[in-house]
Short mmCIF file of C-alpha atoms and ligand atoms in Angstrom, two decimals:
data_model
loop_
_atom_site.label_atom_id
_atom_site.label_comp_id
_atom_site.label_asym_id
_atom_site.label_seq_id
_atom_site.Cartn_x
_atom_site.Cartn_y
_atom_site.Cartn_z
CA MET A 212 0.00 0.00 0.00
CA ARG A 213 2.64 2.44 1.04
CA GLU A 214 4.81 1.63 -1.94
CA ARG A 215 1.87 2.21 -4.22
CA ARG A 216 1.19 5.63 -2.72
CA LEU A 217 4.85 6.46 -2.99
CA SER A 218 5.03 5.48 -6.64
CA VAL A 219 1.96 7.57 -7.42
CA LEU A 220 3.52 10.54 -5.67
CA LEU A 221 6.75 9.97 -7.56
CA SER A 222 4.90 9.83 -10.86
CA LEU A 223 3.11 13.07 -10.05
CA ALA A 224 6.41 14.71 -9.19
CA ILE A 225 7.88 13.63 -12.51
CA ILE A 226 4.79 14.88 -14.35
CA LEU A 227 5.24 18.25 -12.69
CA ILE A 228 8.92 18.37 -13.59
CA LEU A 229 8.34 17.36 -17.19
CA ASN A 230 5.53 19.85 -17.56
CA THR A 231 7.45 22.79 -16.21
CA PRO A 232 7.93 25.07 -19.17
CA ALA A 233 11.68 25.45 -19.47
CA PHE A 234 12.27 27.13 -22.76
CA CYS A 235 9.04 26.88 -24.62
CA GLU A 236 5.61 25.66 -23.69
CA ASP A 237 5.01 22.15 -24.98
CA SER A 238 2.18 21.58 -27.41
CA GLU A 239 -0.90 19.68 -26.26
CA LEU A 240 0.25 16.63 -28.20
CA VAL A 241 3.73 16.60 -26.65
CA LYS A 242 2.24 17.14 -23.20
CA ASN A 243 -0.06 14.17 -23.66
CA PHE A 244 2.80 12.05 -24.90
CA LYS A 245 5.05 13.00 -21.99
CA ASN A 246 2.31 12.24 -19.49
CA ALA A 247 1.77 8.82 -21.03
CA ARG A 248 5.54 8.25 -20.92
CA VAL A 249 5.73 9.14 -17.24
CA LEU A 250 2.88 6.77 -16.46
CA ASN A 251 4.55 4.10 -18.59
CA ASP A 252 1.34 3.87 -20.56
CA GLU A 253 2.63 2.44 -23.81
CA LYS A 254 -0.84 2.06 -25.29
CA GLU A 255 -1.54 5.74 -24.81
CA MET A 256 1.91 6.70 -26.16
CA VAL A 257 1.22 4.75 -29.34
CA ALA A 258 -2.31 6.17 -29.54
CA VAL A 259 -1.03 9.76 -29.40
CA ILE A 260 1.33 9.08 -32.30
CA ALA A 261 -0.98 6.85 -34.34
CA GLY A 262 -3.84 9.34 -34.16
CA ASN A 263 -1.74 12.32 -35.28
CA ARG A 264 0.32 11.11 -38.22
CA GLU A 265 0.20 14.42 -40.12
CA LYS A 266 1.23 16.49 -37.12
CA ILE A 267 4.13 14.40 -35.86
CA PRO A 268 7.00 15.57 -38.12
CA ALA A 269 6.32 19.22 -37.28
CA GLU A 270 6.02 18.41 -33.57
CA VAL A 271 9.35 16.59 -33.66
CA ALA A 272 10.92 19.50 -35.54
CA VAL A 273 9.87 21.85 -32.74
CA LEU A 274 11.33 19.52 -30.10
CA LEU A 275 14.62 19.43 -32.02
CA ASP A 276 14.70 23.20 -32.42
CA GLN A 277 14.19 23.57 -28.68
CA ALA A 278 16.89 20.99 -27.99
CA THR A 279 19.43 22.85 -30.13
CA ALA A 280 18.42 26.41 -29.30
CA PRO A 281 21.22 28.64 -28.01
CA GLY A 282 21.37 28.75 -24.22
CA VAL A 283 19.42 25.53 -23.70
CA THR A 284 20.53 23.59 -20.63
CA GLU A 285 22.14 20.19 -21.04
CA GLU A 286 19.19 18.67 -19.18
CA ASP A 287 16.57 20.21 -21.47
CA LYS A 288 18.63 19.25 -24.48
CA ARG A 289 18.80 15.62 -23.41
CA GLY A 290 15.14 15.57 -22.37
CA ASN A 291 13.94 16.94 -25.70
CA PHE A 292 16.14 14.62 -27.74
CA TYR A 293 14.93 11.70 -25.66
CA ILE A 294 11.25 12.49 -26.23
CA ALA A 295 11.86 13.26 -29.93
CA GLU A 296 13.60 9.94 -30.42
CA LEU A 297 10.84 8.08 -28.61
CA ILE A 298 8.14 9.72 -30.72
CA ALA A 299 10.10 9.10 -33.94
CA THR A 300 10.66 5.45 -33.00
CA ILE A 301 6.96 4.84 -32.47
CA TYR A 302 6.24 6.77 -35.69
CA LYS A 303 8.60 4.46 -37.56
CA ASP A 304 7.01 1.35 -36.08
CA GLN A 305 3.47 2.59 -36.74
CA PHE A 306 3.91 3.90 -40.27
CA GLY A 307 7.00 2.06 -41.51
CA ASP A 308 8.79 5.35 -42.20
CA PRO A 309 12.29 5.61 -40.70
CA GLN A 310 13.15 9.07 -42.07
CA LEU A 311 11.94 10.98 -39.02
CA LEU A 312 14.01 8.84 -36.66
CA ARG A 313 17.06 9.23 -38.91
CA GLY A 314 16.61 12.99 -38.76
CA VAL A 315 16.47 12.95 -34.95
CA LYS A 316 19.62 10.86 -34.67
CA ILE A 317 21.50 13.02 -37.17
CA ARG A 318 20.57 16.21 -35.32
CA TYR A 319 21.69 14.60 -32.06
CA TYR A 320 25.04 13.37 -33.40
CA ASP A 321 25.72 16.77 -34.93
CA THR A 322 25.43 18.36 -31.47
CA LEU A 323 28.21 16.05 -30.24
CA LEU A 324 30.67 17.06 -32.98
CA SER A 325 32.93 20.08 -33.40
CA PRO A 326 31.91 22.56 -36.11
CA PRO A 327 32.90 21.19 -39.55
CA VAL A 328 36.25 22.21 -41.03
CA ARG A 329 37.85 21.97 -44.47
CA PRO A 330 41.44 20.96 -43.84
CA THR A 331 44.10 21.22 -46.54
CA PRO A 332 44.90 17.71 -47.73
CA ALA A 333 48.60 16.81 -47.73
CA GLY A 334 49.42 15.20 -51.07
CA GLY A 335 45.72 14.80 -51.73
CA VAL A 336 45.14 12.86 -48.52
CA TYR A 337 43.44 14.05 -45.33
CA MET A 338 44.49 12.84 -41.93
CA VAL A 339 42.25 12.05 -38.96
CA GLU A 340 44.20 11.17 -35.87
CA MET A 341 43.37 9.19 -32.77
CA PRO A 342 45.77 11.11 -30.54
CA ALA A 343 47.53 9.91 -27.41
CA PRO A 344 45.52 10.72 -24.28
CA THR A 345 46.08 13.97 -22.41
CA GLU A 346 44.96 14.82 -18.90
CA THR A 347 41.74 16.30 -20.18
CA ALA A 348 40.98 14.34 -23.33
CA LYS A 349 41.14 10.78 -24.48
CA ASN A 350 39.45 8.48 -26.98
CA LEU A 351 38.68 10.94 -29.74
CA PHE A 352 39.07 11.58 -33.44
CA LYS A 353 40.93 14.72 -34.42
CA PRO A 354 39.59 16.55 -36.32
CA ASP A 355 36.21 14.93 -35.76
CA ASN A 356 34.19 16.75 -38.43
CA ILE A 357 35.67 17.39 -41.86
CA ILE A 358 34.37 18.22 -45.32
CA ILE A 359 36.08 16.67 -48.32
CA LYS A 360 35.30 16.17 -51.98
CA LYS A 361 34.20 13.12 -53.91
CA GLY A 362 37.07 10.75 -54.71
CA GLU A 363 39.35 12.01 -51.96
CA THR A 364 41.03 9.80 -49.37
CA VAL A 365 41.17 10.02 -45.59
CA LYS A 366 43.94 8.38 -43.65
CA PHE A 367 42.98 7.39 -40.09
CA VAL A 368 46.03 7.19 -37.87
CA ASN A 369 46.08 5.62 -34.43
CA ASN A 370 48.68 7.45 -32.34
CA ASP A 371 46.89 6.44 -29.16
CA VAL A 372 48.00 3.89 -26.60
CA SER A 373 44.65 2.07 -26.93
CA LYS A 374 43.29 -0.05 -29.70
CA HIS A 375 40.43 1.38 -31.73
CA ILE A 376 38.03 0.00 -34.33
CA LEU A 377 36.45 2.49 -36.67
CA ALA A 378 32.96 1.67 -37.95
CA SER A 379 29.99 3.41 -39.55
CA VAL A 380 27.23 4.48 -37.20
CA PRO A 381 24.38 2.18 -38.21
CA PHE A 382 21.14 3.45 -39.72
CA ILE A 383 22.11 7.06 -40.49
CA GLY A 384 23.97 8.60 -43.39
CA GLU A 385 26.23 6.62 -45.69
CA THR A 386 27.55 3.40 -44.24
CA GLY A 387 30.29 0.93 -45.16
CA LEU A 388 33.23 2.08 -43.04
CA PHE A 389 34.92 -0.64 -41.07
CA SER A 390 38.59 -0.57 -40.18
CA SER A 391 38.88 -3.79 -38.18
CA ASP A 392 41.35 -3.69 -35.25
CA MET A 393 43.60 -0.65 -35.19
CA GLU A 394 46.46 -1.15 -32.79
CA THR A 395 48.81 1.69 -31.82
CA GLY A 396 50.60 3.01 -34.90
CA HIS A 397 48.13 1.42 -37.26
CA ILE A 398 46.93 3.41 -40.28
CA TRP A 399 43.70 2.73 -42.15
CA GLU A 400 42.71 4.69 -45.20
CA HIS A 401 39.49 4.97 -47.12
CA LYS A 402 38.68 6.58 -50.44
CA PHE A 403 35.27 8.25 -50.44
CA GLU A 404 33.73 7.74 -53.87
CA LYS A 405 30.11 8.42 -52.96
CA PRO A 406 28.94 11.85 -51.79
CA GLY A 407 27.06 12.08 -48.52
CA ALA A 408 27.48 12.28 -44.76
CA TYR A 409 29.49 9.51 -43.14
CA TYR A 410 29.09 9.19 -39.39
CA TYR A 411 31.53 6.84 -37.72
CA PHE A 412 32.40 5.80 -34.21
CA CYS A 413 34.74 3.49 -32.36
CA PHE A 414 33.34 0.04 -31.84
CA ILE A 415 35.14 -0.23 -28.49
CA HIS A 416 34.70 3.33 -27.19
CA ARG A 417 31.21 4.16 -28.32
CA SER A 418 31.42 7.83 -27.41
CA MET A 419 34.23 8.34 -29.95
CA LEU A 420 32.39 9.96 -32.81
CA GLY A 421 33.39 11.49 -36.14
CA LYS A 422 31.85 12.69 -39.37
CA ILE A 423 33.09 13.04 -42.93
CA THR A 424 30.98 15.03 -45.33
CA VAL A 425 31.76 14.15 -48.92
CA GLU A 426 30.71 16.88 -51.31
CA ASP A 427 29.51 16.03 -54.77
CA THR A 428 32.22 18.02 -56.51
CA GLU A 429 35.68 17.25 -57.75
CA ALA A 430 36.67 20.81 -58.58
CA ALA A 431 38.92 22.74 -56.21
CA PRO A 432 37.01 25.60 -54.55
CA ALA A 433 37.84 29.09 -55.81
CA PRO A 434 40.23 30.83 -53.40
CA ALA A 435 38.30 33.28 -51.25
CA GLY A 436 40.69 36.19 -51.72
CA GLY A 437 41.29 35.71 -55.44
CA GLN A 438 44.77 34.20 -55.06
CA PRO A 439 47.14 35.35 -57.84
CA SER A 440 49.59 33.04 -59.56
CA GLY A 441 52.19 31.17 -57.50
CA GLY A 442 49.60 29.13 -55.55
CA THR A 443 49.53 25.37 -55.32
CA PRO A 444 50.05 23.68 -58.66
CA ALA A 445 47.17 21.73 -60.13
CA LYS A 446 47.21 18.02 -59.43
CU1 CU B 666 38.28 3.30 -29.49
#
């Protein structure tokens, strides 16, 4: 009896917390979904999604915008991504459409990466390093978010003391990366023939995340400042 009362009180507390407007007021639909989630009422969760097919993508878009808005707290960010992923998962199961869930995952992974950079390839090859650990950082790809062009090659170099295995993140973006075991000093290179976004992670250290965006262009970009002659010779 007492446990029951306690669990009801706990549920109510969580409802109150989840319903506290943090950044933006939730829509009626999201409120209903969150309440069903708190009560562990799976039937109701599915009903909210199944009965609102047309509305769901826009609702998820709002959740994602809130999650990535400037100044959002880490807690609100996580909470919104969690609810968005849950809604998109049920949406996928109900309507057989995985695109919404892909979109949620991509937006989430992008928040974990550094802003994208366009490094200068050395001899036509880019390098992504797994550096030796420092006091503040370990198990990472550096740089972790680069933009290259179709047909270019990236060399992944393990300068770390640990073994890493590089693999495509399943389900989102282009797949097909798999390095197998990379011991210290090991180099694995991959030529990117197909344009698209390649998300990859370490099979052993799952929080190690990287992204390669392959642009559908083979031409060198025009120099921003209108570089005169004497620049790099054409390949
Ligand atoms: Cu690793």
